[in-house]
Amino acid sequence: MTENAQQQPPAPSTELPTQYAPADVEGPLYERWVERGYFEADAMSEKPPYTIVIPPPNVTGSLHLGHAFEHTLIDALTRRKRMQGFETLWQPGMDHAGIATQNVVERELGKEGKSRHDLGREAFVERVWQWKGESGGQISGQMRRLGDGVAWTRERFTMDEGLSQAVQTIFKRLYDDELIYRAERIINWCPRCLTAISDIEVEYQDDDGELVSIRYGEGDETVVVATTRAETMLGDTAVAVHPDDERYQHLVGKQIKLPLTDRSIPVVADEHVDPEFGTGAVKVTPAHDPNDFEIGRRHDLPAIAVMDEHAVITVHGPFQGQDRFEARSAIVAALRAEGRIVAEKRPYVHSVGHCSRCKTTIEPRLSMQWWVKVGPLAKAAGDAVREGKVTIHPQEMEKRYFDWVDNLHDWCISRQLWWGHRIPVFYGPNGEVVCVGPDEQPPGTEAEGWKQDTDVLDTWFSSGLWPFSTLGWPEQTESLAKFYPNSVLVTGYDILFFWVARMMMFGLYAMDGTPPFHTIALHGMVRDQFGKKMSKSFGNAVNPLDWMDKYGSDALRFTLARGANPGVDVPIGEDWVQGSRNFANKIWNATRFALMNGATVEGPLPDAAEMSSTDRWILSRLNSVVAEVDALYEDYQFAKLSDALFHFAWDEVFDWYVELSKTTFQAGGAPAKVSQRVLGEVLDVTLKLLHPIVPFVTETLWTTLTGGESVVIAEWPHDSGFRDTAAEREIESLQSVITEVRRFRADQGLQPGQRVPARLTLDGTALAPHEAAIRQLLRLQPEGESFTATATLPVAGAEVALDLSGTIDVAAERKRLAKDLAAAEKEKAQATAKLGNEAFLAKAPDHVVDKIRGRLAKADEDITRIKAQLDRLPEQ
């Protein structure tokens, strides 16, 4: 911590404003936390380390609900560990986001009537750095709004000098170990961005297309194939059939005429072909389809590329120069004119890949690219989980992880961009290929005929090094020794295959078999309140900043945490955020009441013998909740722990203990002093337990209550082991009495504040000491000389007799209830009759039958309730 962090601030006022105003509190509080260095991590500390990296957001990005959700969970974990005495590092930083960032800057250049080629590579990269300095990284400020407790002085960027050295180092090592190679393969190509893109950057959607069936060959030597991409037939180099398909055995090994061309192509037998699908024959275009490429390799077929990088046809006269979609229509028309079209299906809905950046349809394309040989790396990544070095949470996600890493294909790591880590390979004038490490000089100059590879590395290559490159690797730094491996990785299951798998492979490879983290805690995706994916096109996307402005950051955080079940998607709606705002207000008002009534944390807790059963009950429950919350944190059960804290704070502390203590405070004396200290203790611990999830309101309340410097650096609560089951049973009985009488009053239409004469028979029960509290909470006045018991309620071994003669018209109330009873009985009879009609049950849909069963159950409940109300009313 900084020197400021060691200075004790002036003792705060014990008074709080009447209302909590998040906008007035959050910004100044966060800046104070940062200035005092609370979030920084000391590599030389003797405290045990706890490390989490931020999944680096794109430098082009802004805070969305997915970020807010993930950051809330990570912040909760790190805040708790910091309070538990760990040297806690939450590592921040941003990803250079190669394609996205290049697109942003190219659009800016387009507004000036220029392209990157007008600037040249070096000037364009300088322009991107300029944009990054001026406009990039707005998400950092938004993270502060959310309350992210990251170590800002350690912020890293995947293109900064240290991380660039890490990228070049691992590339060189992989290259020297023959785990990086250059080869022609099929890749995902974006004709708009003019680069290969990774699988994760491909978005699949159902598009309307056409399925055409084309007759290849002549006479008896013909075969029909179907395709949605007729333009690729110009690059066909075979037709494939299954070896056991008797329909085509006479054709295997023969040549057939390829329509619209002067070429003949062979018919090959390949087990990849499904004889039950379509005609059982498929066209083979090795240069434009990944499956066809593999068939081509197995049968030594040539690969003919028929399009350039812009997806424009480059072969065969009539169609040369046409865009792929224009050529598709022209080729179908030409085939139709020759009588080659056997069938056409239009529209034909099928899944089509699109570039996630520009939405252009992806073109599978044969291209010379750089690849990582993932076999040994992926095996190590799988073994680390199988051997228990790394735990995946929830465990059921392990299968998805194994399905991926056990079947991983070699990884295309080159991108045809200018913004990114340039591949450190140089080509010489005589065909030399030299890979250069970070401390090595290029083998020669351009004047001498040496040129560096023009491609850059896939963004996932540098982000795969994130857990150790951010700590100074390849240098053996103090931070690397202290904070590697990370304690846990918190991330979405949707990038388990991409980012997580790559970090596992690189971490195990670079760090001598030590995995990058001990635990992978996977969460789901944020959806709207109806469970639908959030999207601008759906009109249901939400800017989290709007909700933070309206309800406060704590309200958004608590809503997100309360929906966070491991590995499960999280629905969220504005009403829920508003409800969380109400919870923050409840915490505020209850603490304000406690301060006004002398709640204190000064001095030790009184002995249990000095406490009332109410005091012992709440302390017993408090320790149970501490133990429960700790166990749920260790299991990453954010939803359950948030719910436990909500119900404990709202229901037990604020709605019961505070209310039950009011009579004690009013009476004063020694019991009041004991309860003031107990209430102070309960609030102190409760605010600490809530702090990791709702940091702003708890900081304000805790410092006011305790006079402490900050709850951020306060000690996390411990379960003292104190339990009092007798007191818990006693207060449960008290709650039963109060709840039952309140329900009866509501049933009789009495106003909450309306006072009613009552006789309490509590002798011989544990409730005797609570008569004053019972009367106050239930608005029950003494019975008086003219008292007449018109209703008697036996509850929890006690008896509450009420005189309602002066408060309700018994005859009118009986008449009303009798009418309700008749309606409920009629509803029951109708539902029973329908459910007893076998003809109706045979024809009615299941949901209709279920609805009628629900009506019957509701009618039974109403009949029981109304009869009980009638029994309690005095006889006429």
Steps between C-alpha positions, in 0.01 A plus 500: 500500500600864458594725790152650488357157568682491835353828622184481707229726356299729728231319694183507288171641616253253648220674313381392159289691247137398498539344155776315318614678183735268306602768251639715782691214662640262239747713303679663796515170689661317209763770449583487871548121481736538203695790653562300816629205301255247636488305173873482438695177550848470653712220354727514805217454749509196728123465476375202297424601139160506336506582129233550237548650155234706331387345173648788301225703333557629149658843482208593270240383748273657756347351811208271422293288735721196439802697621307638797391150596843341476676792667254493790581136570877552478483813714300315765760222515798735521343735754424207729850353465654840570295521821614145587863611501617388156734704282238544235569584138223564253701557183344755259571567136364512148530300181619674183214329309669480162210488256259715701754776559626501141140526378432798728802693375436405138147639531645825631737514204208429269330817623812687386483330161807288571590136550778342704686437175516876444689532830716191474553246775723698735290817490178302537627324814600840640147621428356203694722579799380860480138383500571272796644789699212735422192278480587147602439353838190688609403179678762577768298796625183293490667228710563765764131585495423137575747493789761261355776459757781442248868585543502795262876559526549155344270559203627328186423510130561205268708719268716666765875439500509228767217296355643535150825350629302211650322438169823495302667275758234231497467513121874438469491212749202334334662546158829348616308209655325447164163583654449793262503445124381661176264314266210531259172410671133597491428799723206730578551796267321833523487665155427835666769502773735317260637268766470156644292500816468257788204275564383722785480795261252314280132546583259246356144591404225347292496659154262453207694338219442249224576131465557390143551143379736479202557210259869434435621270218326355194292192415541208737789674668306775676459595863287766671646722772329772706656829613412836654813655348475432128783745424752265664434228240752678280764373745372142530772240455297184578167351595506281810276203589507249783703184423206272588238688298403252229335773288834652411750214513511487119612865495778489761831568331344635182508856365180699448442832326484808723226727358583849366869410480730308273616280786422144605522399864529160672242323714669397826383275784527656846352388829431863598199499263163419656315275251168575670525876451367645177609303196793343685746688276680825580701746294856547625649851497824474702586872478166620639375253759677355807346153463574495127857606577546189716347278230739662252799420721393139538462455123780729382259734321604840368358809673377767261424841652224670301476828698739770611517661844199720413289191415506589130513217244844463343452201267298399191423774253125572522502542878841652556484832689155432646431518872436156651126563547463650153686199358278261695188620317678510165636146537160358599347671198768356271451150644126533462546595135703182446234287672736418786272617787309200631331675794491843665390581855449867571501638764723249672569605860843393619765608748754742355809646667544878515787720615415619850660837423344600169228233451638399160439138399812296575672322212692179574823551309823316441777725617864494607496573873694445821378224730557369851531122522267461796519122552753486788385834641135396505585165660678679782199731543267201525728307736526798737128477567487119502785485753339757729757776449215721379139482614214602273196638680225397462630148446244416231684742270800266495345288225471801269861588573624148423285479186683807377863447600495131412390578145680827441620574147816692428453869567532761226684789668574737209282795405525718193496825695737783579396554863634231731814306586683453174623146438876499578602302194724632222536366145833526325589554132591134454198346668635524856244503787623636834298544820634780717477512881451819703873550563611411147559722200332439161728296273523771238353818357242555228778633280665161537179325397368408846133562577297444816176304481217748445245319719425564867402252767147410602393708799436179693872421472599794720199475733589133550815619682306738725536320839882512486593767244327763718732399787818567302572167327739410337693685769499314834345790690400520865139539388518182291644307796233636736184502293535211251306281468175692532266380773192489281383601155146638491361505147202409285445147377468644150878555473600179677619362167683804374663716765506249786641212296769724351607628843520143624715391206737796517522510879595134529749535214671822612496440877651151513174313544345737755145584391397866486232465770381254763129536427290595197169641625257524211192718495218538252390784276277790598155487339189713526231429759329258258819299445561641152848589378564873523559664164455840339314330217255350750449839663574361847864605545568700816776750574601421860606860548137605463395273785795611712402863443141425597537257789866503603785260429428291808148428378627372166775295663267336751249412228769337288656309790160378617443338161845340470460125526816319374500438126139616459372797299384800700167671427475864605229766482475858615242412767759277665757780505239727656438234765872491577498879532224456759725256684782756509253754638386246761861449614542877519182565698558212743856615572378856544240379751767297682731801530217718628430236766855468622628195310872471566804285427698626798616250755464122513168324455314446830490152645219280371352498851445877476323474165134456430389200298445741209865608521623142521275397210633762259864428593440129452344564161780743410769237553303245301477745212874575515571127469244459222632794297859379532407154374305643208786733400738204486252324270447813281129497584448875466124478458451293813730709718338823378158358575611384845635847580188669365261297713718517810546877476147594396291235673690409814703810585287786374147358515534294818798586719474875452124493560526271803771726646291814487326426829839429661641831376191688619524344847869591531728374775748211490300284253499789253879539524545130434274514194673813373831313503345188343333705227831674431673162470233361270515802271881504503515137385204524261647803324834319464326195353310718255796719406655287221174515305367847594820691583387862491204506738676264741814715506299809590300323771787297647736796540219701658406219737851398603718803438739264318716607207332287234307176479714418193790417736291386797533144625260251348257356759567164662249253631561516877319173548233659719167323456189511717240260367268564795494873423443424131201277585363766736515776240354268237201453733477875546509550123224241458273686744558837339468366145180308575328791675605740225352262243175481699480878530550534123233236434254699712576819309665681792736785416869435595500785751156427645520414872302204634440394862660164574570253777832312474532167676874442500562348844699181489638575154830645384303796365421655841797746489384624160153630587595865458655431159202294387256774598705771334555313173136385476339825618330318789377714785423378854172312536310740732192436716252461211722256310316224313700231322335485157785304337763273652819388326708216651855533364833346610360387837369847578156654454403838362140607565376803305200723555382599151156620607591861461710462187304294246136425413499128578169434321615676186835323512328159536275583205799598285696189590197276439471646150873438435464144633211427267700628201800286594284189543337562161843533339608175665190317377550617140869406497429162660233425240732578209783295642260211552385508135709240316388624156619851585835373634557295183461803271625796705866612457729441797532870580120536520474205738785639711323835520180336628697302758648829616151650532393203713800534730437874537134439581596250771740752653232773495241274663740405781600863558144640499369231736783579741407871486134418571596276793695785656213748482271522804157334473201728445 
